[in-house]
XYZ file of N, CA and C in Angstrom:
456
model
N 0.836 -1.189 0.000
C 0.000 0.000 0.000
C 0.878 1.249 0.000
N 0.260 2.391 -0.096
C 1.001 3.646 -0.220
C 1.797 3.970 1.031
N 1.263 3.645 2.180
C 1.988 3.920 3.416
C 3.244 3.054 3.515
N 3.159 1.837 3.005
C 4.332 0.970 2.980
C 5.421 1.594 2.117
N 5.045 2.126 0.968
C 6.025 2.759 0.075
C 6.713 3.920 0.777
N 5.935 4.736 1.437
C 6.509 5.893 2.125
C 7.443 5.444 3.254
N 7.004 4.480 4.043
C 7.842 3.983 5.145
C 9.137 3.370 4.613
N 9.033 2.625 3.531
C 10.223 1.993 2.965
C 11.240 3.051 2.548
N 10.769 4.073 1.871
C 11.718 5.064 1.394
C 12.268 5.894 2.542
N 11.462 6.187 3.540
C 11.971 6.881 4.733
C 13.024 6.020 5.411
N 12.768 4.711 5.431
C 13.697 3.781 6.054
C 15.049 3.805 5.332
N 15.022 3.947 4.031
C 16.248 3.942 3.247
C 16.898 5.324 3.210
N 16.228 6.308 3.778
C 16.731 7.682 3.790
C 16.836 8.187 2.354
N 17.441 9.330 2.198
C 17.632 9.879 0.857
C 19.044 9.502 0.439
N 19.158 8.385 -0.228
C 20.462 7.818 -0.588
C 20.434 7.351 -2.030
N 21.617 7.088 -2.555
C 21.700 6.397 -3.829
C 21.328 4.956 -3.557
N 20.407 4.440 -4.316
C 19.875 3.111 -4.042
C 20.427 2.089 -5.010
N 20.656 0.908 -4.479
C 21.050 -0.233 -5.284
C 19.974 -1.291 -5.107
N 19.440 -1.801 -6.218
C 18.367 -2.781 -6.176
C 18.893 -4.134 -6.650
N 18.797 -5.116 -5.786
C 19.232 -6.469 -6.108
C 18.029 -7.378 -6.231
N 18.125 -8.345 -7.118
C 16.967 -9.171 -7.402
C 17.388 -10.532 -7.941
N 16.456 -11.433 -7.979
C 16.699 -12.762 -8.536
C 15.436 -13.252 -9.215
N 15.596 -14.073 -10.208
C 14.433 -14.707 -10.832
C 13.540 -13.733 -11.572
N 12.247 -13.843 -11.314
C 11.276 -13.083 -12.092
C 11.167 -11.614 -11.682
N 11.949 -11.170 -10.733
C 11.887 -9.760 -10.321
C 13.023 -8.930 -10.914
N 13.795 -9.495 -11.854
C 14.904 -8.724 -12.398
C 14.431 -7.462 -13.116
N 13.396 -7.572 -13.916
C 12.895 -6.385 -14.606
C 12.129 -5.466 -13.661
N 11.601 -6.019 -12.581
C 10.968 -5.178 -11.553
C 12.033 -4.277 -10.936
N 13.184 -4.830 -10.617
C 14.272 -4.034 -10.034
C 14.754 -2.978 -11.031
N 14.810 -3.345 -12.308
C 15.207 -2.360 -13.311
C 14.189 -1.213 -13.360
N 12.917 -1.550 -13.245
C 11.901 -0.493 -13.233
C 12.048 0.383 -11.992
N 12.264 -0.215 -10.808
C 12.485 0.586 -9.596
C 13.621 1.572 -9.852
N 14.723 1.073 -10.421
C 15.883 1.911 -10.699
C 15.519 3.063 -11.628
N 14.841 2.762 -12.738
C 14.532 3.824 -13.700
C 13.503 4.812 -13.144
N 12.563 4.329 -12.354
C 11.586 5.230 -11.747
C 12.259 6.160 -10.727
N 13.185 5.628 -9.943
C 13.923 6.465 -8.994
C 14.759 7.488 -9.760
N 15.432 7.053 -10.841
C 16.208 7.987 -11.652
C 15.325 9.124 -12.171
N 14.211 8.761 -12.779
C 13.382 9.757 -13.454
C 12.525 10.577 -12.499
N 11.847 9.924 -11.577
C 10.923 10.653 -10.709
C 11.629 11.355 -9.556
N 12.622 10.687 -8.982
C 13.288 11.227 -7.794
C 14.517 12.038 -8.146
N 14.942 11.938 -9.402
C 16.098 12.704 -9.894
C 17.367 12.371 -9.122
N 17.590 11.087 -8.889
C 18.797 10.694 -8.178
C 19.324 9.389 -8.737
N 20.613 9.133 -8.534
C 21.203 7.897 -9.040
C 20.601 6.662 -8.366
N 20.495 5.604 -9.123
C 20.077 4.297 -8.618
C 20.682 3.256 -9.551
N 20.918 2.071 -9.038
C 21.576 1.014 -9.782
C 20.882 -0.313 -9.498
N 21.068 -1.297 -10.361
C 20.478 -2.609 -10.111
C 21.351 -3.693 -10.708
N 21.199 -4.884 -10.183
C 21.842 -6.054 -10.751
C 21.075 -7.295 -10.314
N 21.406 -8.393 -10.955
C 20.699 -9.649 -10.766
C 21.598 -10.641 -10.037
N 21.001 -11.367 -9.127
C 21.671 -12.490 -8.487
C 21.616 -13.649 -9.486
N 22.679 -14.357 -9.748
C 23.898 -14.494 -8.960
C 25.035 -13.552 -9.343
N 24.935 -12.791 -10.443
C 26.024 -11.884 -10.816
C 26.380 -10.938 -9.678
N 25.392 -10.475 -8.968
C 25.602 -9.589 -7.826
C 26.533 -10.219 -6.798
N 26.490 -11.538 -6.677
C 27.293 -12.238 -5.681
C 28.714 -12.545 -6.151
N 29.026 -12.277 -7.397
C 30.354 -12.599 -7.915
C 31.227 -11.356 -8.023
N 30.874 -10.446 -8.884
C 31.709 -9.272 -9.128
C 31.219 -8.037 -8.382
N 29.945 -7.800 -8.436
C 29.396 -6.566 -7.874
C 29.581 -6.483 -6.363
N 29.591 -7.600 -5.685
C 29.731 -7.612 -4.229
C 31.035 -6.940 -3.786
N 32.065 -7.033 -4.616
C 33.357 -6.438 -4.278
C 33.245 -4.916 -4.196
N 32.317 -4.344 -4.922
C 32.113 -2.901 -4.887
C 31.658 -2.368 -3.539
N 31.238 -3.249 -2.663
C 30.818 -2.850 -1.324
C 31.956 -2.939 -0.306
N 33.160 -3.273 -0.759
C 34.284 -3.507 0.149
C 34.801 -2.241 0.822
N 34.941 -1.182 0.070
C 35.582 0.034 0.572
C 34.557 0.945 1.242
N 34.760 1.185 2.521
C 33.825 2.008 3.298
C 33.638 3.394 2.687
N 34.699 3.985 2.188
C 34.602 5.333 1.597
C 33.692 5.346 0.375
N 33.751 4.284 -0.396
C 33.000 4.238 -1.647
C 31.546 3.836 -1.464
N 31.225 3.222 -0.350
C 29.840 2.791 -0.139
C 29.040 3.798 0.688
N 29.668 4.882 1.108
C 28.939 5.901 1.872
C 27.812 6.469 1.014
N 26.671 6.641 1.616
C 25.519 7.186 0.901
C 24.766 6.165 0.073
N 25.145 4.905 0.151
C 24.493 3.860 -0.620
C 23.543 3.069 0.261
N 22.432 2.669 -0.293
C 21.515 1.759 0.397
C 21.164 0.642 -0.575
N 20.744 -0.490 -0.033
C 20.399 -1.645 -0.867
C 18.978 -2.100 -0.589
N 18.284 -2.398 -1.652
C 16.938 -2.954 -1.576
C 16.964 -4.267 -2.341
N 16.592 -5.347 -1.675
C 16.514 -6.648 -2.321
C 15.045 -7.004 -2.496
N 14.657 -7.310 -3.719
C 13.279 -7.683 -4.020
C 13.189 -9.196 -4.109
N 12.202 -9.757 -3.445
C 11.981 -11.197 -3.540
C 10.487 -11.479 -3.526
N 10.134 -12.675 -3.997
C 8.742 -13.112 -3.928
C 8.693 -14.621 -3.721
N 7.514 -15.138 -3.607
C 7.322 -16.554 -3.292
C 7.804 -17.493 -4.400
N 8.095 -16.949 -5.573
C 8.463 -17.774 -6.717
C 9.966 -17.787 -6.978
N 10.739 -17.176 -6.096
C 12.191 -17.209 -6.220
C 12.711 -18.616 -5.946
N 13.758 -18.980 -6.633
C 14.417 -20.267 -6.386
C 15.018 -20.230 -4.983
N 14.923 -21.331 -4.215
C 15.453 -21.345 -2.846
C 16.929 -20.933 -2.747
N 17.726 -21.314 -3.732
C 19.143 -20.926 -3.715
C 19.289 -19.406 -3.840
N 18.445 -18.791 -4.658
C 18.505 -17.332 -4.800
C 18.031 -16.628 -3.526
N 17.050 -17.200 -2.852
C 16.628 -16.640 -1.563
C 17.784 -16.691 -0.564
N 18.522 -17.792 -0.580
C 19.686 -17.916 0.308
C 20.739 -16.874 -0.057
N 20.941 -16.621 -1.329
C 21.904 -15.610 -1.769
C 21.501 -14.220 -1.269
N 20.214 -13.900 -1.359
C 19.735 -12.614 -0.858
C 19.959 -12.519 0.651
N 19.643 -13.591 1.355
C 19.823 -13.601 2.811
C 21.291 -13.393 3.196
N 22.182 -14.071 2.496
C 23.610 -13.932 2.786
C 24.088 -12.520 2.464
N 23.658 -11.969 1.336
C 24.027 -10.591 0.993
C 23.551 -9.625 2.070
N 22.318 -9.810 2.501
C 21.749 -8.951 3.539
C 22.589 -9.043 4.815
N 22.991 -10.253 5.178
C 23.824 -10.454 6.371
C 25.198 -9.810 6.203
N 25.816 -9.968 5.033
C 27.140 -9.405 4.794
C 27.142 -7.872 4.838
N 26.043 -7.280 4.417
C 25.965 -5.825 4.386
C 25.533 -5.224 5.718
N 25.031 -6.066 6.618
C 24.531 -5.581 7.907
C 25.601 -4.750 8.626
N 25.209 -3.559 9.022
C 26.122 -2.666 9.717
C 27.045 -1.897 8.792
N 27.021 -2.205 7.501
C 27.877 -1.513 6.538
C 27.080 -0.607 5.617
N 25.945 -1.125 5.171
C 25.078 -0.404 4.235
C 23.637 -0.633 4.680
N 22.836 0.422 4.776
C 21.419 0.189 5.077
C 20.811 -0.698 3.989
N 20.196 -1.780 4.409
C 19.641 -2.723 3.440
C 18.299 -3.231 3.942
N 17.425 -3.519 3.003
C 16.106 -4.026 3.325
C 15.718 -5.062 2.273
N 15.006 -6.080 2.701
C 14.452 -7.079 1.786
C 12.957 -6.823 1.697
N 12.467 -6.670 0.486
C 11.048 -6.372 0.278
C 10.395 -7.546 -0.435
N 9.403 -8.114 0.212
C 8.635 -9.202 -0.376
C 7.533 -8.664 -1.266
N 6.651 -9.543 -1.658
C 5.574 -9.175 -2.584
C 4.233 -9.612 -2.033
N 3.190 -8.911 -2.426
C 1.821 -9.269 -2.080
C 1.180 -9.992 -3.261
N 0.213 -10.823 -2.965
C -0.537 -11.490 -4.019
C -0.419 -12.993 -3.941
N -1.357 -13.674 -4.600
C -1.392 -15.131 -4.569
C -0.740 -15.781 -5.781
N -0.671 -15.056 -6.884
C -0.068 -15.627 -8.095
C 1.254 -14.929 -8.385
N 2.024 -15.554 -9.255
C 3.310 -14.959 -9.637
C 3.098 -13.583 -10.266
N 2.123 -13.477 -11.157
C 1.849 -12.202 -11.809
C 1.424 -11.142 -10.802
N 0.543 -11.493 -9.882
C 0.084 -10.501 -8.905
C 1.226 -10.045 -8.009
N 2.159 -10.938 -7.695
C 3.299 -10.541 -6.870
C 4.233 -9.599 -7.630
N 4.489 -9.897 -8.889
C 5.331 -9.017 -9.702
C 4.671 -7.649 -9.846
N 3.381 -7.632 -10.149
C 2.677 -6.355 -10.317
C 2.618 -5.560 -9.013
N 2.496 -6.252 -7.879
C 2.465 -5.534 -6.603
C 3.799 -4.851 -6.339
N 4.899 -5.486 -6.727
C 6.202 -4.860 -6.523
C 6.425 -3.699 -7.493
N 5.927 -3.821 -8.710
C 6.018 -2.695 -9.649
C 5.250 -1.506 -9.085
N 4.043 -1.763 -8.629
C 3.195 -0.711 -8.059
C 3.882 -0.056 -6.865
N 4.419 -0.861 -5.957
C 5.106 -0.327 -4.791
C 6.314 0.512 -5.209
N 7.083 0.021 -6.170
C 8.258 0.761 -6.637
C 7.907 2.112 -7.223
N 6.798 2.180 -7.952
C 6.364 3.470 -8.504
C 6.081 4.459 -7.383
N 5.400 4.004 -6.353
C 5.112 4.894 -5.232
C 6.357 5.237 -4.410
N 7.269 4.284 -4.280
C 8.525 4.577 -3.583
C 9.246 5.718 -4.301
N 9.303 5.661 -5.620
C 10.002 6.709 -6.373
C 9.288 8.057 -6.217
N 7.975 8.033 -6.166
C 7.207 9.268 -5.962
C 7.480 9.861 -4.576
N 7.418 9.021 -3.548
C 7.669 9.514 -2.203
C 9.117 9.956 -2.026
N 10.034 9.290 -2.701
C 11.423 9.723 -2.639
C 11.574 11.108 -3.267
N 10.846 11.370 -4.335
C 10.868 12.715 -4.927
C 10.390 13.748 -3.904
N 9.338 13.422 -3.173
C 8.845 14.335 -2.136
C 9.912 14.549 -1.072
N 10.542 13.470 -0.621
C 11.598 13.600 0.385
C 12.785 14.397 -0.149
N 13.045 14.298 -1.460
C 14.116 15.067 -2.092
C 13.701 16.494 -2.407
N 12.434 16.806 -2.140
C 11.866 18.128 -2.429
C 12.021 18.477 -3.906
N 11.660 17.514 -4.746
C 11.730 17.719 -6.187
C 10.416 17.302 -6.835
N 10.070 17.963 -7.910
C 8.866 17.639 -8.666
C 9.154 16.408 -9.522
N 8.386 15.336 -9.376
C 8.675 14.119 -10.131
C 8.320 14.187 -11.617
N 7.587 15.207 -12.047
C 7.082 15.189 -13.425
C 8.039 15.726 -14.485
N 8.749 16.830 -14.294
C 9.594 17.284 -15.404
C 10.811 16.376 -15.582
N 11.190 16.209 -16.830
C 12.382 15.422 -17.155
C 13.249 16.267 -18.092
N 13.710 17.383 -17.581
C 14.401 18.380 -18.400
C 15.649 17.831 -19.074
N 16.434 17.046 -18.383
C 17.642 16.501 -19.009
C 17.311 15.562 -20.163
N 16.262 14.776 -20.029
C 15.855 13.884 -21.123
C 15.403 14.710 -22.325
N 14.594 15.726 -22.066
C 14.113 16.577 -23.157
C 15.262 17.309 -23.831
N 16.195 17.814 -23.065
C 17.365 18.485 -23.619
C 18.188 17.519 -24.468
N 18.373 16.311 -23.974
C 19.106 15.295 -24.718
C 18.422 15.006 -26.054
N 17.112 14.839 -26.039
C 16.364 14.553 -27.265
C 16.491 15.694 -28.267
N 16.401 16.931 -27.790
C 16.543 18.094 -28.687
C 17.920 18.093 -29.343
N 18.929 17.838 -28.558
C 20.301 17.850 -29.102
C 20.505 16.701 -30.070
N 19.926 15.549 -29.780
C 20.065 14.415 -30.703
C 19.361 14.688 -32.025
N 18.252 15.412 -31.991
C 17.500 15.671 -33.212
C 18.232 16.615 -34.158
N 19.224 17.314 -33.660
C 19.975 18.243 -34.517
C 21.232 17.622 -35.101
N 21.495 16.406 -34.808
C 22.724 15.753 -35.334
C 22.427 14.834 -36.473
């Protein structure tokens, strides 16, 4: 629900967000990232497990470089058990180093769970824009980019 979205984003503070995912939520995480980029006007990144557990995990090693970063792991009832274990281990490894949260899904079917996370992510990006004190609707840099591309 909308209050959950607001609480989640308040919990993550106003930070650069990293979204980790496995299985059928990979494109959901990509949407969260793009919605945060566009609506909240701030950097966000995403990757998929197991790749996140091989190379990307090393990026969390240096305390100086991870300052201002938060992690959101998306999971649902249809994730492979091994991927759930990977998310749990990542969450444990980041504990005390990077604010991290695991967000489940609502719904009885795989589709309803995916759609519930998309819906929640859209509202998270909207509430993050409010917390950033920015209007989520204008996309001036995108429009400027398009204008410049049309002249080449």
